[in-house]
Amino acid sequence: MGSTIEFRQPGPLGQVTFDSYTIIVLGFRVANDARDKAAAALDAASMKLTTAFPWLAGQVVIEGRTESKSGKYAIVPYPEQEGKSLVRTKDCTELCPSYDEILAAKAPFSMLDGDILVSTSPMGYNMPQSVPWPILVIEANYIDGGLLLAFSTQHTGADMTGQGRIITYFAQALRHESFDPEDVREGNRTPDTVKFITKDEQAHSLAGLHRPSQLQVKYPTPVPPKAAMPWVYYRVSAANAKHLKSLSKAYSTNDAITAFYVQTHTNVRAAAGVLKGDEAVVLQRAMSIREQCGYSDRYLGSTAGSPSTTLYPNTDLVTVAAQLRKDLKNIDTHYARSFATALALDDDSTKYYYGADNRMGKDLVVSSWAKLPLCNTSFGEEMGGYPGFVRRPNLAPAPVTYILPLTRDGDVDLAICTTPDDHKLLQEDKEWCKYAEYIG
């Protein structure tokens, strides 16, 4: 008999066309002879998690799609997953380096093959509608001396902020702790507080979010070779991050790191002739707009906005940081209401996408996960406590830079996907190398 539980639904902002997954991998030291104990703990934690948040065991479907209408995303039961652990186990001992080798190398992309570690499609590569889209996939990849625990969350169900909370709840379950009733209530909530724009109001500009309809695009889209736009990790130490914050007079360390990165990347491109003269560059930055929507910060659903900032080569760091903060503040309640209204009332929501008008090789997209406290979260005795590293694995190219969760030492790691020429320009830039260490 199928489930009769009423799942929470994505709401208006969950209608952005993301037929793909947010993916993150945590590395743990787990002895080879402790795998059975670890596996049992993971399964028990998964069952506890989905008992509290049943929709995490569900799947995303599109209801009412036609040749001219996008339909609506919905979260429904996934019969294959009902009453079962979400954890998929794989022995990768012969497929991946050992835990000690990965840790010693600071967990570079080259040692974290996404084709081995995850079975889902990353951001930018939509999965075909002919296969199920589970909300949450947890993959336990055992390697010599360790575990690479991958979490893939369907973006319609939860954004990265929501996924971060889901992972911390999973850690709570591994620590045999009870969930806060307020976390459970908000985590199972269907959003209902956004007031749509009326006919008498002028909608907020949604610049950078418009693109041609994708209804006739056939998926899956071709995946370019990883060598065309390799992913590379760079590390800004805690001390350097603090210095950049002071130097830039930024509101936050996140602003400082973002400003330093986009300023440097833009400058090296301009010096190499990729940008012409004072050609403007647009940065699009992902941010949670829970507060602007009237949601609790415990709300787990997809609730992202995208402020745009226009930049010019050779602009000083203080000016860049100040402009980033100014444009972020422009993402207000009016913006959230306008975006939600457009997605709810337009028959074709595929026309809205973050970074929709990004010019490959010129404009920049940054998504920060720096606030996620994953490195400072204990996952219980069976996992060896705290993760040794948190990473995005080496997946298909996408023109975006991720700022990873801070390490336990407060270091800031950036995952940058760009051309080999751009990486070479960055690695030869004295100012970049002064603050950022190449990891690979």
XYZ file of C-alpha atoms in Angstrom:
440
model
C 0.000 0.000 0.000
C 1.366 3.445 -0.916
C 2.142 6.165 1.587
C -0.710 8.405 2.792
C 1.632 10.981 4.354
C 1.167 14.506 3.011
C 4.613 15.780 2.005
C 5.698 19.400 2.142
C 5.748 21.031 -1.295
C 8.364 23.218 -3.021
C 6.346 26.432 -3.096
C 6.821 29.233 -5.673
C 10.607 29.559 -5.393
C 10.962 25.798 -5.729
C 9.695 26.111 -9.303
C 13.022 27.304 -10.752
C 14.012 24.665 -13.308
C 16.653 22.662 -11.448
C 16.342 19.078 -12.667
C 19.679 18.380 -11.020
C 21.396 17.947 -7.666
C 23.516 19.850 -5.180
C 26.351 17.479 -4.296
C 28.822 17.499 -1.422
C 31.221 14.881 -0.023
C 32.512 14.562 3.536
C 35.622 12.538 4.335
C 35.852 10.477 7.528
C 38.539 8.267 9.023
C 36.909 4.831 9.341
C 39.061 1.745 9.879
C 38.605 -1.044 7.347
C 37.474 -3.449 10.065
C 34.891 -0.933 11.339
C 32.886 -0.678 8.121
C 30.018 -2.900 9.257
C 29.579 -0.848 12.410
C 29.678 2.384 10.406
C 27.187 1.046 7.856
C 24.727 0.075 10.585
C 25.019 3.540 12.138
C 24.414 5.235 8.787
C 21.325 3.148 8.076
C 19.899 3.832 11.538
C 20.531 7.570 11.164
C 18.857 7.583 7.756
C 15.740 5.911 9.127
C 15.597 8.374 12.024
C 15.976 11.294 9.605
C 13.188 10.199 7.252
C 10.880 9.374 10.151
C 11.151 13.006 11.271
C 11.206 14.443 7.734
C 9.242 11.952 5.570
C 9.503 14.003 2.378
C 13.257 13.363 2.287
C 12.384 9.800 1.247
C 10.167 11.123 -1.543
C 10.851 12.124 -5.116
C 10.359 15.170 -7.324
C 7.966 14.945 -10.269
C 6.651 17.473 -12.782
C 2.870 17.656 -12.925
C 1.008 19.107 -15.898
C 3.917 19.705 -18.287
C 2.953 20.130 -21.953
C 4.686 21.452 -25.068
C 3.736 24.995 -24.062
C 3.538 24.809 -20.266
C 6.264 23.892 -17.792
C 3.868 22.396 -15.267
C 4.645 22.397 -11.556
C 7.229 20.567 -9.486
C 5.792 18.441 -6.711
C 7.212 16.196 -4.000
C 5.478 12.816 -3.910
C 6.141 9.408 -2.344
C 8.875 7.267 -3.885
C 7.645 3.680 -3.403
C 11.075 2.136 -3.988
C 12.431 4.071 -1.012
C 9.580 3.730 1.485
C 10.641 2.166 4.766
C 14.247 1.782 3.622
C 17.556 3.454 4.375
C 18.571 6.153 1.891
C 22.213 5.075 2.145
C 23.772 3.370 -0.875
C 26.988 1.519 -0.038
C 29.944 0.999 -2.361
C 33.428 -0.465 -1.859
C 35.811 1.950 -3.597
C 39.018 0.555 -2.107
C 40.415 -0.291 -5.542
C 38.935 2.767 -7.247
C 40.130 5.657 -5.075
C 43.263 6.698 -3.167
C 43.415 5.903 0.532
C 42.012 8.279 3.137
C 45.506 9.173 4.358
C 46.652 9.976 0.819
C 43.659 12.232 0.184
C 44.055 13.995 3.532
C 47.792 14.535 3.040
C 47.129 16.145 -0.356
C 44.391 18.395 1.148
C 41.660 16.597 -0.826
C 42.222 17.882 -4.376
C 39.678 17.375 -7.139
C 41.965 14.851 -8.833
C 41.454 12.414 -5.942
C 37.664 12.777 -5.740
C 36.228 11.367 -8.961
C 32.556 12.270 -9.092
C 31.874 9.566 -11.670
C 32.795 7.030 -8.972
C 31.425 8.711 -5.865
C 27.955 9.884 -6.936
C 25.161 8.676 -9.208
C 23.338 11.999 -9.642
C 23.693 14.882 -12.107
C 25.305 18.090 -10.812
C 24.061 21.633 -11.234
C 23.945 22.665 -14.883
C 23.167 19.188 -16.220
C 19.504 18.312 -16.046
C 18.523 14.714 -15.479
C 16.020 13.180 -17.945
C 12.415 12.923 -16.809
C 12.466 9.217 -17.652
C 14.369 8.404 -14.434
C 13.286 8.981 -10.809
C 14.502 12.086 -8.982
C 14.814 11.098 -5.311
C 14.924 14.102 -2.982
C 17.976 12.855 -1.082
C 20.609 10.319 -2.089
C 23.296 9.349 0.434
C 26.236 7.355 -0.930
C 28.727 5.712 1.444
C 31.930 5.126 -0.507
C 34.408 3.083 1.532
C 38.092 3.580 0.763
C 41.220 2.254 2.437
C 41.130 3.693 5.960
C 38.146 5.917 5.427
C 34.721 6.803 4.126
C 33.693 9.340 1.495
C 30.097 10.153 2.389
C 28.279 11.876 -0.477
C 25.018 13.788 -0.092
C 23.023 14.666 -3.229
C 19.900 16.788 -2.786
C 17.461 17.500 -5.608
C 17.467 21.286 -5.851
C 13.697 21.578 -6.102
C 13.461 19.986 -2.666
C 16.248 21.886 -0.921
C 18.892 24.466 -1.752
C 22.428 24.314 -0.356
C 21.403 26.093 2.843
C 18.657 23.542 3.350
C 20.976 20.693 2.462
C 23.472 21.907 5.039
C 20.792 21.709 7.718
C 19.706 18.266 6.518
C 23.286 17.035 6.868
C 23.570 18.475 10.386
C 20.312 16.710 11.302
C 21.803 13.492 9.925
C 24.816 14.116 12.169
C 22.469 14.578 15.131
C 20.926 11.202 14.364
C 24.401 9.643 14.235
C 25.080 11.149 17.672
C 21.840 9.543 18.923
C 20.306 12.937 19.725
C 16.643 13.910 19.472
C 15.546 16.517 16.953
C 14.311 19.906 18.119
C 10.503 19.975 17.578
C 10.820 23.428 15.991
C 13.375 22.071 13.491
C 10.958 19.290 12.585
C 8.006 21.664 12.242
C 9.856 24.146 10.028
C 11.592 21.385 8.078
C 8.248 19.876 7.084
C 6.647 23.190 6.259
C 5.155 24.098 2.886
C 5.912 27.799 2.243
C 2.799 29.953 2.403
C 3.842 33.407 3.568
C 4.942 35.117 0.334
C 2.435 37.772 -0.704
C 2.281 38.024 -4.485
C 2.715 41.321 -6.314
C -0.629 42.955 -7.078
C -1.680 44.571 -10.352
C -1.196 47.988 -8.757
C 2.455 47.340 -7.865
C 5.568 47.609 -9.992
C 7.501 44.337 -9.895
C 11.158 44.314 -8.894
C 13.661 43.871 -11.703
C 14.656 40.240 -12.200
C 17.730 41.083 -14.254
C 19.994 38.124 -14.833
C 17.219 35.572 -14.356
C 15.602 35.584 -17.818
C 16.437 33.128 -20.598
C 14.641 31.584 -23.611
C 12.146 28.826 -22.873
C 13.735 25.427 -22.304
C 10.595 23.397 -22.969
C 11.883 22.066 -26.285
C 15.416 21.327 -25.064
C 16.194 17.621 -25.050
C 17.877 16.204 -21.958
C 20.328 15.053 -20.883
C 22.465 17.763 -22.448
C 25.941 16.855 -23.768
C 28.672 16.954 -21.133
C 31.954 18.578 -22.232
C 35.226 16.897 -21.250
C 36.505 17.870 -17.821
C 39.791 18.993 -19.375
C 37.960 21.784 -21.220
C 37.126 23.544 -17.938
C 38.880 21.796 -15.066
C 37.867 22.210 -11.446
C 40.670 23.371 -9.144
C 40.750 24.010 -5.396
C 42.555 27.053 -3.995
C 42.920 27.768 -0.274
C 42.908 31.128 1.481
C 44.271 30.562 4.983
C 42.407 31.900 8.005
C 45.131 34.513 8.511
C 44.977 35.626 4.874
C 41.177 35.743 4.978
C 41.344 37.995 8.029
C 43.857 40.255 6.278
C 41.693 40.474 3.136
C 38.669 41.419 5.227
C 40.644 44.243 6.810
C 42.164 45.293 3.488
C 38.816 45.377 1.687
C 36.883 46.909 4.612
C 34.269 44.289 3.777
C 31.128 43.657 5.793
C 31.996 39.962 6.096
C 34.806 37.531 5.355
C 32.550 36.051 2.686
C 32.298 39.459 0.986
C 36.062 39.912 1.252
C 36.901 36.537 -0.314
C 34.312 37.000 -3.059
C 35.570 40.508 -3.827
C 39.193 39.367 -3.930
C 38.371 36.457 -6.224
C 36.213 38.342 -8.736
C 38.577 41.323 -8.763
C 41.601 39.122 -9.451
C 39.902 36.910 -12.045
C 38.590 39.973 -13.877
C 41.971 41.723 -13.767
C 43.972 38.780 -15.123
C 41.470 38.322 -17.937
C 41.709 42.013 -18.802
C 45.519 41.912 -18.764
C 45.438 38.911 -21.113
C 43.110 40.665 -23.550
C 40.110 38.443 -22.842
C 38.238 41.579 -21.801
C 38.415 44.625 -24.048
C 39.453 47.886 -22.413
C 37.060 48.770 -19.619
C 34.537 46.107 -20.618
C 31.993 45.548 -17.866
C 31.696 42.162 -16.189
C 28.652 40.894 -14.314
C 28.929 38.832 -11.145
C 25.916 36.811 -10.092
C 25.961 35.632 -6.531
C 23.674 33.035 -4.955
C 22.088 33.888 -1.621
C 19.372 32.573 0.663
C 16.278 34.796 0.750
C 14.474 33.044 3.594
C 14.275 36.228 5.647
C 12.945 38.216 2.675
C 10.229 35.577 2.171
C 9.222 35.590 5.813
C 10.501 32.051 6.362
C 12.401 30.770 9.364
C 16.100 30.092 8.824
C 15.178 26.478 9.650
C 13.075 26.202 6.496
C 14.701 23.564 4.268
C 13.198 24.242 0.840
C 14.768 25.898 -2.175
C 14.762 29.641 -1.456
C 17.542 31.313 -3.411
C 17.974 34.755 -4.903
C 20.688 36.067 -7.192
C 22.000 39.637 -6.842
C 23.902 40.975 -9.851
C 26.943 43.219 -9.548
C 28.547 45.070 -12.455
C 32.343 45.219 -12.201
C 35.161 46.772 -14.178
C 38.815 45.753 -14.506
C 41.313 47.351 -12.135
C 38.698 48.522 -9.647
C 40.127 48.701 -6.129
C 39.189 45.986 -3.632
C 37.368 48.322 -1.220
C 35.059 49.532 -3.996
C 34.334 45.992 -5.194
C 33.494 44.780 -1.674
C 31.238 47.781 -1.040
C 29.380 47.244 -4.315
C 28.843 43.559 -3.522
C 27.223 44.437 -0.202
C 25.090 47.199 -1.760
C 23.742 44.856 -4.443
C 23.100 42.108 -1.919
C 20.962 44.499 0.133
C 18.930 45.189 -3.022
C 17.574 41.644 -2.725
C 14.710 42.592 -0.440
C 11.150 41.483 0.300
C 9.950 43.205 -2.881
C 12.445 41.139 -4.912
C 11.336 37.912 -3.214
C 7.659 38.695 -3.816
C 8.329 39.606 -7.462
C 10.328 36.448 -8.128
C 7.750 34.229 -6.426
C 4.931 35.924 -8.363
C 6.656 35.448 -11.719
C 7.296 31.763 -11.043
C 3.759 31.163 -9.787
C 1.882 32.952 -12.572
C 4.010 32.295 -15.660
C 2.931 29.189 -17.576
C 6.579 28.575 -18.468
C 8.910 28.712 -15.457
C 11.798 27.331 -17.553
C 12.399 30.940 -18.631
C 13.847 31.735 -15.182
C 17.275 30.562 -14.106
C 20.127 31.819 -11.951
C 22.934 33.208 -14.114
C 20.686 32.972 -17.176
C 22.528 35.592 -19.232
C 26.037 34.687 -18.075
C 28.651 35.224 -20.791
C 30.968 32.243 -20.638
C 34.568 33.303 -20.117
C 33.692 36.856 -19.057
C 30.965 36.996 -16.429
C 31.252 35.199 -13.097
C 28.965 33.211 -10.802
C 29.790 32.613 -7.126
C 27.908 30.419 -4.671
C 29.085 30.419 -1.077
C 28.655 27.521 1.331
C 30.982 29.164 3.857
C 28.318 29.488 6.561
C 27.602 25.751 6.651
C 29.191 24.450 9.891
C 29.914 20.985 8.515
C 33.622 20.820 9.403
C 32.787 21.709 13.003
C 29.950 19.201 13.323
C 30.558 15.838 14.987
C 29.038 12.875 13.172
C 29.339 10.515 16.090
C 31.686 7.827 17.285
C 31.162 5.441 14.368
C 32.235 8.153 11.901
C 35.271 9.106 13.966
C 33.728 12.419 15.009
C 34.455 15.380 12.763
C 34.995 15.139 8.995
C 38.585 15.493 7.849
C 37.444 17.508 4.850
C 34.314 18.715 3.051
C 34.434 18.825 -0.711
C 32.526 19.014 -3.932
C 33.765 16.038 -5.985
C 35.197 16.338 -9.491
C 32.077 16.572 -11.644
C 31.169 17.880 -15.091
C 32.330 21.431 -15.874
C 30.098 24.353 -14.896
C 31.018 28.067 -15.058
C 30.746 28.702 -11.333
C 32.931 29.147 -8.266
C 31.949 27.626 -4.927
C 33.239 28.867 -1.593
C 33.380 25.738 0.554
C 32.447 25.413 4.248
C 35.256 26.755 6.424
C 37.776 24.183 7.613
C 38.182 23.557 11.344
C 41.176 25.917 11.221
C 39.071 28.637 9.591
C 40.666 28.305 6.149
C 38.546 29.171 3.106
C 38.671 26.823 0.108
C 37.432 27.929 -3.309
C 36.354 25.441 -5.988
C 36.905 27.232 -9.293
C 35.837 25.866 -12.670
C 37.320 27.756 -15.592
C 39.537 27.246 -18.624
C 43.128 25.990 -18.349
C 44.254 29.404 -19.618
C 42.389 31.158 -16.809
C 43.851 28.833 -14.182
C 47.310 29.565 -15.577
C 46.644 33.304 -15.381
C 45.563 33.012 -11.752
C 48.517 30.825 -10.802
C 50.932 33.317 -12.365
C 49.364 36.350 -10.696
C 51.479 37.556 -7.770
C 48.582 39.037 -5.805
C 46.520 35.855 -6.164
C 49.422 33.649 -5.117
C 50.129 35.909 -2.160
C 46.778 34.976 -0.618
C 45.624 31.752 -2.306
C 47.379 28.371 -2.182
C 46.952 25.953 -5.089
C 45.548 22.570 -4.025
C 44.407 21.106 -7.334
